[in-house]
């Protein structure tokens, strides 16, 4: 059974004449890492708001079709109930972190869930250990680097043990190494915890490495849903080629590689090395 399922979902914000979502049908299950991409204004953020219940409970408008998360109808389920199943991490962690220490940030959501003190302590300690934050437990979030803040934001959500983790541009303000660390961490959670993760990310060269599925939106509709390697080629006019594919296409014109589209620098290096080896042998 899908963990998230949308059937023919349309949504129009109050006061708008245009639909932001137009007949969106989408389902996803545990253990998937879905990369959601598309041009600005295509409906990505609106789709995420449906998944966490902000639509229709916070943002007013006309919602049509069916939308369920963990078997719960988003229309009839309060946001605070959906929050136990869907964890949301935003692109700017400073907007999500507001307490005096990392330890308190992680405990905050657990306290709001009404858990027993012993269970809160257990989860906080486990989360600090898993995310490698033990040495930062008493630090204030504003004292941390951008990568550390984003890690704390994800940790505070994961302590609540959601079934769905949604990340909206999680690496937007990070350098490439910090971004790779965050996405690698998310990849571990997908594999070890069986999480369903949905990532909105514009840095394809980083995110494609971890995606099990690529979903592309344009003008409120899903225009591609499938294998990332195929999707990058099919929808490049909307989302562009990542640098590794641009490099591959340049190399391919010189006859050095076979017809295989690499998604990571490691794959590109391997393909080029094999092609060069065949050339030497011939």
Coordinates of N, CA and C in Angstrom, one line a residue, residues 1-176:
X1 N 0.8 -1.2 0.0 CA 0.0 0.0 0.0 C 0.9 1.3 0.0
X2 N 0.6 2.2 -0.9 CA 1.4 3.5 -0.9 C 1.3 4.2 0.4
X3 N 2.4 4.9 0.7 CA 2.4 5.7 2.0 C 1.8 7.1 1.6
X4 N 2.0 7.5 0.4 CA 1.4 8.8 0.0 C 0.7 8.5 -1.3
X5 N -0.5 9.0 -1.5 CA -1.3 8.8 -2.7 C -2.2 10.0 -3.0
X6 N -2.0 10.5 -4.2 CA -2.8 11.6 -4.7 C -3.5 11.1 -6.0
X7 N -4.8 11.4 -6.1 CA -5.5 11.0 -7.3 C -6.3 12.2 -7.8
X8 N -5.9 12.6 -9.0 CA -6.6 13.7 -9.7 C -6.7 14.9 -8.9
X9 N -5.6 15.3 -8.2 CA -5.7 16.5 -7.3 C -5.5 17.8 -8.1
X10 N -6.5 18.7 -7.9 CA -6.5 20.0 -8.4 C -6.5 21.0 -7.2
X11 N -5.8 22.1 -7.3 CA -5.9 23.1 -6.2 C -5.7 24.5 -6.8
X12 N -6.5 25.4 -6.3 CA -6.5 26.8 -6.7 C -6.5 27.6 -5.4
X13 N -5.5 28.5 -5.2 CA -5.5 29.3 -4.1 C -6.6 30.3 -4.1
X14 N -7.1 30.6 -2.9 CA -8.2 31.6 -2.7 C -7.8 32.9 -3.4
X15 N -8.6 33.5 -4.2 CA -8.4 34.7 -4.9 C -7.6 34.6 -6.2
X16 N -7.3 33.4 -6.6 CA -6.6 33.1 -7.8 C -7.5 32.5 -8.8
X17 N -7.3 32.9 -10.1 CA -8.1 32.3 -11.2 C -7.5 31.1 -11.8
X18 N -6.2 30.9 -11.5 CA -5.4 29.8 -12.0 C -5.2 28.6 -11.0
X19 N -5.3 27.4 -11.5 CA -5.0 26.3 -10.7 C -3.5 26.1 -10.6
X20 N -3.0 25.9 -9.3 CA -1.6 25.6 -9.1 C -1.3 24.1 -9.3
X21 N -2.2 23.2 -9.0 CA -2.1 21.8 -9.3 C -3.3 21.4 -10.3
X22 N -2.9 20.7 -11.3 CA -3.9 20.4 -12.3 C -3.9 18.8 -12.6
X23 N -4.8 18.2 -11.9 CA -5.0 16.7 -12.1 C -3.8 15.9 -11.7
X24 N -3.1 16.2 -10.6 CA -1.9 15.5 -10.2 C -2.3 14.2 -9.6
X25 N -1.7 13.1 -10.1 CA -1.9 11.7 -9.6 C -0.5 11.2 -9.3
X26 N -0.2 10.8 -8.0 CA 1.1 10.5 -7.6 C 1.0 9.5 -6.4
X27 N 1.9 8.5 -6.4 CA 1.9 7.6 -5.2 C 3.4 7.3 -4.9
X28 N 3.7 7.0 -3.7 CA 5.1 6.7 -3.3 C 5.0 5.8 -2.1
X29 N 6.0 5.0 -1.9 CA 6.1 4.0 -0.8 C 7.4 4.1 0.0
X30 N 7.4 3.4 1.1 CA 8.6 3.3 1.9 C 9.9 2.9 1.2
X31 N 11.0 3.5 1.6 CA 12.2 3.1 1.0 C 12.5 3.9 -0.3
X32 N 11.7 4.7 -0.8 CA 11.9 5.5 -2.0 C 12.5 6.9 -1.6
X33 N 13.4 7.3 -2.5 CA 13.9 8.7 -2.4 C 13.5 9.4 -3.7
X34 N 12.5 10.2 -3.6 CA 11.9 10.8 -4.8 C 12.4 12.2 -4.9
X35 N 13.0 12.5 -6.1 CA 13.5 13.8 -6.4 C 12.5 14.6 -7.2
X36 N 11.9 15.7 -6.6 CA 10.9 16.4 -7.3 C 11.5 17.7 -7.8
X37 N 11.4 17.9 -9.1 CA 12.0 19.1 -9.7 C 11.1 19.7 -10.7
X38 N 11.4 20.9 -11.2 CA 10.7 21.7 -12.1 C 11.0 23.1 -12.1
X39 N 10.6 23.9 -13.1 CA 10.9 25.3 -13.1 C 10.1 26.1 -11.9
X40 N 10.6 27.2 -11.6 CA 10.0 28.0 -10.6 C 8.5 28.3 -10.9
X41 N 7.6 28.1 -9.9 CA 6.2 28.4 -10.1 C 5.4 27.2 -10.7
X42 N 6.1 26.0 -10.8 CA 5.4 24.9 -11.5 C 4.5 24.2 -10.5
X43 N 4.5 24.4 -9.2 CA 3.6 23.7 -8.3 C 4.2 22.8 -7.3
X44 N 5.6 22.8 -7.3 CA 6.3 21.9 -6.3 C 5.9 22.2 -4.9
X45 N 6.0 23.5 -4.5 CA 5.7 23.9 -3.1 C 4.2 23.6 -2.7
X46 N 3.3 23.8 -3.7 CA 1.9 23.5 -3.5 C 1.7 22.1 -3.2
X47 N 2.4 21.2 -4.0 CA 2.3 19.8 -3.8 C 2.7 19.4 -2.4
X48 N 3.8 20.0 -1.9 CA 4.3 19.6 -0.6 C 3.4 20.1 0.5
X49 N 2.7 21.2 0.3 CA 1.7 21.7 1.3 C 0.5 20.8 1.4
X50 N 0.2 20.1 0.3 CA -0.9 19.1 0.4 C -0.5 18.0 1.2
X51 N 0.8 17.5 1.0 CA 1.3 16.3 1.7 C 1.3 16.6 3.3
X52 N 1.7 17.8 3.7 CA 1.8 18.0 5.1 C 0.5 18.7 5.7
X53 N -0.5 18.8 4.9 CA -1.8 19.3 5.4 C -2.0 20.8 5.5
X54 N -0.9 21.6 5.1 CA -1.1 23.0 5.1 C -2.1 23.4 4.1
X55 N -2.3 22.6 3.1 CA -3.4 22.7 2.2 C -4.3 21.5 2.5
X56 N -5.5 21.6 2.9 CA -6.3 22.9 2.9 C -6.5 23.6 4.2
X57 N -5.7 23.2 5.3 CA -6.0 23.7 6.6 C -5.5 25.0 6.9
X58 N -4.4 25.4 6.2 CA -3.8 26.7 6.4 C -4.0 27.7 5.2
X59 N -3.6 27.1 4.1 CA -3.8 27.9 2.8 C -5.2 27.6 2.3
X60 N -6.0 28.6 2.2 CA -7.4 28.5 1.7 C -7.4 28.4 0.2
X61 N -8.4 27.7 -0.3 CA -8.6 27.6 -1.7 C -9.5 26.4 -2.1
X62 N -9.5 26.0 -3.3 CA -10.4 24.9 -3.8 C -9.5 23.7 -4.0
X63 N -9.7 22.7 -3.2 CA -9.0 21.4 -3.3 C -9.9 20.3 -3.8
X64 N -9.6 19.7 -5.0 CA -10.4 18.7 -5.6 C -9.5 17.4 -5.7
X65 N -10.2 16.3 -5.7 CA -9.5 15.0 -5.9 C -9.2 14.4 -4.5
X66 N -8.5 13.3 -4.5 CA -8.2 12.5 -3.3 C -6.7 12.7 -2.9
X67 N -6.4 12.9 -1.6 CA -5.1 13.0 -1.1 C -5.0 12.3 0.2
X68 N -4.2 11.2 0.3 CA -4.0 10.5 1.6 C -2.5 10.4 1.9
X69 N -2.2 10.4 3.2 CA -0.8 10.2 3.7 C -0.9 9.3 4.9
X70 N -0.2 8.1 4.8 CA -0.3 7.1 5.8 C -1.7 6.7 6.1
X71 N -2.5 6.6 5.0 CA -3.9 6.2 5.1 C -4.8 7.3 5.6
X72 N -4.3 8.5 5.9 CA -5.2 9.6 6.4 C -5.5 10.6 5.3
X73 N -6.8 10.9 5.3 CA -7.3 11.9 4.3 C -6.8 13.3 4.8
X74 N -6.1 14.0 4.0 CA -5.6 15.3 4.4 C -6.7 16.3 4.7
X75 N -7.8 16.1 4.1 CA -8.9 17.1 4.3 C -9.5 17.0 5.7
X76 N -9.6 15.8 6.2 CA -10.3 15.5 7.5 C -9.3 15.3 8.6
X77 N -8.0 15.3 8.3 CA -7.0 15.1 9.4 C -6.3 16.4 9.8
X78 N -6.3 16.8 11.0 CA -5.7 18.0 11.5 C -4.2 18.0 11.2
X79 N -3.6 19.2 11.0 CA -2.2 19.3 10.7 C -1.3 18.7 11.8
X80 N -1.7 18.8 13.1 CA -0.9 18.3 14.2 C -0.9 16.7 14.2
X81 N -1.9 16.1 13.6 CA -1.9 14.7 13.5 C -1.0 14.3 12.3
X82 N -1.2 15.0 11.2 CA -0.3 14.7 10.0 C 1.1 14.9 10.3
X83 N 1.5 15.8 11.2 CA 2.9 16.1 11.5 C 3.5 14.9 12.2
X84 N 2.8 14.0 12.7 CA 3.4 12.8 13.3 C 3.8 11.8 12.2
X85 N 3.3 12.0 11.1 CA 3.6 11.1 9.9 C 4.5 11.7 8.9
X86 N 4.4 13.1 8.8 CA 5.2 13.8 7.7 C 6.1 14.8 8.4
X87 N 7.4 14.7 8.2 CA 8.3 15.7 8.7 C 8.8 16.6 7.6
X88 N 8.8 17.9 7.8 CA 9.1 18.9 6.8 C 10.4 19.6 7.2
X89 N 11.4 19.7 6.3 CA 12.6 20.5 6.6 C 12.7 21.5 5.4
X90 N 12.9 22.8 5.8 CA 12.9 23.8 4.9 C 14.3 24.2 4.4
X91 N 14.4 25.0 3.4 CA 15.8 25.4 2.9 C 16.6 26.2 3.8
X92 N 16.0 27.0 4.6 CA 16.7 27.9 5.6 C 16.4 27.4 7.0
X93 N 17.4 26.6 7.6 CA 17.2 26.1 8.9 C 17.0 27.1 10.0
X94 N 17.5 28.4 9.8 CA 17.3 29.4 10.8 C 15.8 29.7 11.0
X95 N 15.0 29.4 10.0 CA 13.5 29.7 10.2 C 12.9 28.5 11.0
X96 N 13.6 27.5 11.2 CA 13.1 26.3 11.8 C 13.6 26.1 13.2
X97 N 14.8 26.7 13.5 CA 15.5 26.5 14.8 C 15.4 27.8 15.6
X98 N 14.9 27.7 16.8 CA 14.6 29.0 17.6 C 14.9 28.8 19.1
X99 N 15.3 27.6 19.5 CA 15.6 27.4 21.0 C 17.1 27.6 21.3
X100 N 17.4 27.5 22.6 CA 18.7 27.9 23.0 C 19.8 26.9 22.9
X101 N 19.5 25.7 22.5 CA 20.5 24.6 22.4 C 20.0 23.6 21.4
X102 N 21.0 22.8 20.8 CA 20.7 21.7 20.0 C 19.8 20.7 20.7
X103 N 20.2 20.4 21.9 CA 19.5 19.4 22.7 C 18.0 19.8 22.9
X104 N 17.8 21.0 23.1 CA 16.4 21.5 23.3 C 15.6 21.5 22.0
X105 N 16.3 21.8 20.9 CA 15.6 21.7 19.6 C 15.1 20.3 19.3
X106 N 15.9 19.3 19.6 CA 15.5 18.0 19.3 C 14.4 17.5 20.3
X107 N 14.4 18.0 21.5 CA 13.4 17.6 22.5 C 12.0 18.4 22.2
X108 N 12.1 19.5 21.5 CA 10.9 20.3 21.4 C 9.7 19.6 20.8
X109 N 9.9 19.0 19.7 CA 8.8 18.3 19.0 C 8.3 17.1 19.8
X110 N 9.2 16.4 20.5 CA 8.8 15.3 21.3 C 7.9 15.7 22.5
X111 N 8.3 16.9 23.1 CA 7.5 17.4 24.1 C 6.1 17.7 23.6
X112 N 6.0 18.3 22.4 CA 4.7 18.7 21.9 C 3.9 17.4 21.6
X113 N 4.5 16.3 21.3 CA 3.8 15.0 21.1 C 3.3 14.4 22.4
X114 N 3.7 15.0 23.6 CA 3.2 14.5 24.8 C 3.8 13.2 25.3
X115 N 5.1 13.0 24.8 CA 5.7 11.7 25.2 C 6.2 11.8 26.7
X116 N 6.4 10.7 27.3 CA 6.9 10.6 28.7 C 8.3 11.1 28.7
X117 N 8.7 11.7 29.9 CA 10.0 12.3 30.0 C 11.2 11.2 29.7
X118 N 11.0 10.0 30.1 CA 12.0 9.0 29.9 C 12.1 8.7 28.4
X119 N 11.0 8.7 27.7 CA 11.1 8.4 26.2 C 11.7 9.6 25.5
X120 N 11.4 10.8 25.9 CA 12.0 12.0 25.3 C 13.5 11.9 25.5
X121 N 14.0 11.6 26.7 CA 15.4 11.5 27.0 C 16.1 10.5 26.1
X122 N 15.4 9.3 26.0 CA 16.0 8.2 25.2 C 16.1 8.6 23.7
X123 N 15.1 9.3 23.2 CA 15.1 9.7 21.8 C 16.1 10.8 21.5
X124 N 16.2 11.7 22.4 CA 17.2 12.8 22.3 C 18.6 12.2 22.2
X125 N 18.9 11.3 23.2 CA 20.2 10.8 23.2 C 20.5 9.9 22.0
X126 N 19.6 9.2 21.5 CA 19.7 8.3 20.3 C 19.9 9.2 19.1
X127 N 19.2 10.3 19.0 CA 19.2 11.2 17.8 C 20.6 11.9 17.8
X128 N 21.0 12.4 19.0 CA 22.3 13.0 19.0 C 23.4 12.1 18.6
X129 N 23.3 10.8 19.0 CA 24.4 9.9 18.6 C 24.3 9.6 17.1
X130 N 23.1 9.3 16.6 CA 23.0 8.9 15.2 C 23.5 10.0 14.3
X131 N 23.2 11.3 14.6 CA 23.5 12.4 13.8 C 24.9 13.0 14.1
X132 N 25.6 12.4 15.0 CA 26.9 12.9 15.3 C 26.9 14.3 15.9
X133 N 25.9 14.6 16.8 CA 25.7 15.9 17.3 C 26.0 16.0 18.8
X134 N 26.6 15.0 19.4 CA 26.8 14.9 20.8 C 27.7 16.0 21.3
X135 N 28.7 16.4 20.6 CA 29.6 17.5 21.0 C 28.9 18.9 20.9
X136 N 27.8 18.9 20.1 CA 27.2 20.2 19.9 C 25.9 20.4 20.7
X137 N 25.6 19.4 21.6 CA 24.3 19.4 22.3 C 24.0 20.7 23.0
X138 N 25.0 21.3 23.6 CA 24.7 22.5 24.4 C 24.9 23.8 23.6
X139 N 25.3 23.7 22.3 CA 25.5 24.9 21.5 C 24.2 25.5 21.1
X140 N 24.2 26.8 20.9 CA 23.0 27.4 20.4 C 23.0 27.3 18.8
X141 N 21.9 27.1 18.2 CA 21.8 26.9 16.7 C 22.5 28.0 16.0
X142 N 22.4 29.3 16.5 CA 23.1 30.4 15.7 C 24.6 30.3 15.8
X143 N 25.1 29.5 16.6 CA 26.6 29.3 16.7 C 27.1 28.3 15.7
X144 N 26.2 27.6 15.1 CA 26.6 26.5 14.2 C 26.8 27.0 12.7
X145 N 27.5 26.2 11.9 CA 27.6 26.4 10.5 C 26.3 26.1 9.8
X146 N 26.1 26.5 8.6 CA 24.9 26.2 7.8 C 24.7 24.7 7.7
X147 N 25.7 23.9 7.5 CA 25.6 22.5 7.4 C 25.2 21.9 8.7
X148 N 25.7 22.3 9.8 CA 25.4 21.8 11.1 C 23.9 22.2 11.4
X149 N 23.5 23.4 11.1 CA 22.1 23.8 11.4 C 21.1 22.9 10.6
X150 N 21.5 22.6 9.4 CA 20.6 21.8 8.6 C 20.5 20.4 9.1
X151 N 21.6 19.9 9.6 CA 21.7 18.6 10.2 C 20.8 18.6 11.5
X152 N 20.9 19.6 12.3 CA 20.0 19.7 13.5 C 18.5 19.8 13.1
X153 N 18.2 20.5 12.1 CA 16.8 20.6 11.6 C 16.3 19.2 11.2
X154 N 17.1 18.5 10.5 CA 16.7 17.1 10.1 C 16.6 16.2 11.3
X155 N 17.6 16.3 12.2 CA 17.6 15.5 13.4 C 16.3 15.8 14.3
X156 N 15.9 17.0 14.4 CA 14.8 17.3 15.3 C 13.5 16.8 14.7
X157 N 13.5 16.7 13.4 CA 12.3 16.0 12.7 C 12.3 14.5 12.9
X158 N 13.5 13.9 12.6 CA 13.7 12.5 12.7 C 13.5 11.9 14.1
X159 N 13.7 12.7 15.1 CA 13.5 12.3 16.5 C 12.0 11.9 16.7
X160 N 11.1 12.5 15.9 CA 9.7 12.3 16.0 C 9.2 11.0 15.3
X161 N 10.2 10.4 14.6 CA 10.0 9.2 13.9 C 8.9 9.2 12.8
X162 N 9.0 10.2 11.9 CA 8.0 10.3 10.9 C 8.2 9.2 9.8
X163 N 7.1 8.9 9.1 CA 7.2 7.9 8.0 C 7.6 8.5 6.7
X164 N 7.3 9.8 6.6 CA 7.7 10.6 5.4 C 8.5 11.8 5.7
X165 N 9.6 11.9 5.0 CA 10.5 13.1 5.3 C 10.5 13.9 4.0
X166 N 10.1 15.2 4.1 CA 10.0 16.1 3.0 C 11.1 17.2 3.2
X167 N 11.9 17.4 2.2 CA 13.0 18.4 2.2 C 12.8 19.3 1.1
X168 N 12.6 20.6 1.4 CA 12.4 21.6 0.4 C 13.7 22.4 0.2
X169 N 14.4 22.2 -0.8 CA 15.7 22.8 -1.1 C 16.6 22.8 0.1
X170 N 16.9 21.6 0.6 CA 17.7 21.5 1.8 C 19.2 21.9 1.7
X171 N 19.7 22.0 0.4 CA 21.1 22.4 0.3 C 21.3 23.8 -0.3
X172 N 20.2 24.6 -0.4 CA 20.2 25.9 -1.1 C 21.3 26.8 -0.6
X173 N 21.5 26.8 0.8 CA 22.5 27.7 1.4 C 23.8 27.1 1.8
X174 N 24.1 25.9 1.2 CA 25.2 25.1 1.7 C 26.3 25.1 0.6
X175 N 27.6 25.0 1.0 CA 28.6 24.7 0.0 C 28.5 23.2 -0.4
X176 N 29.1 22.9 -1.6 CA 29.0 21.5 -2.1 C 29.3 20.4 -1.2

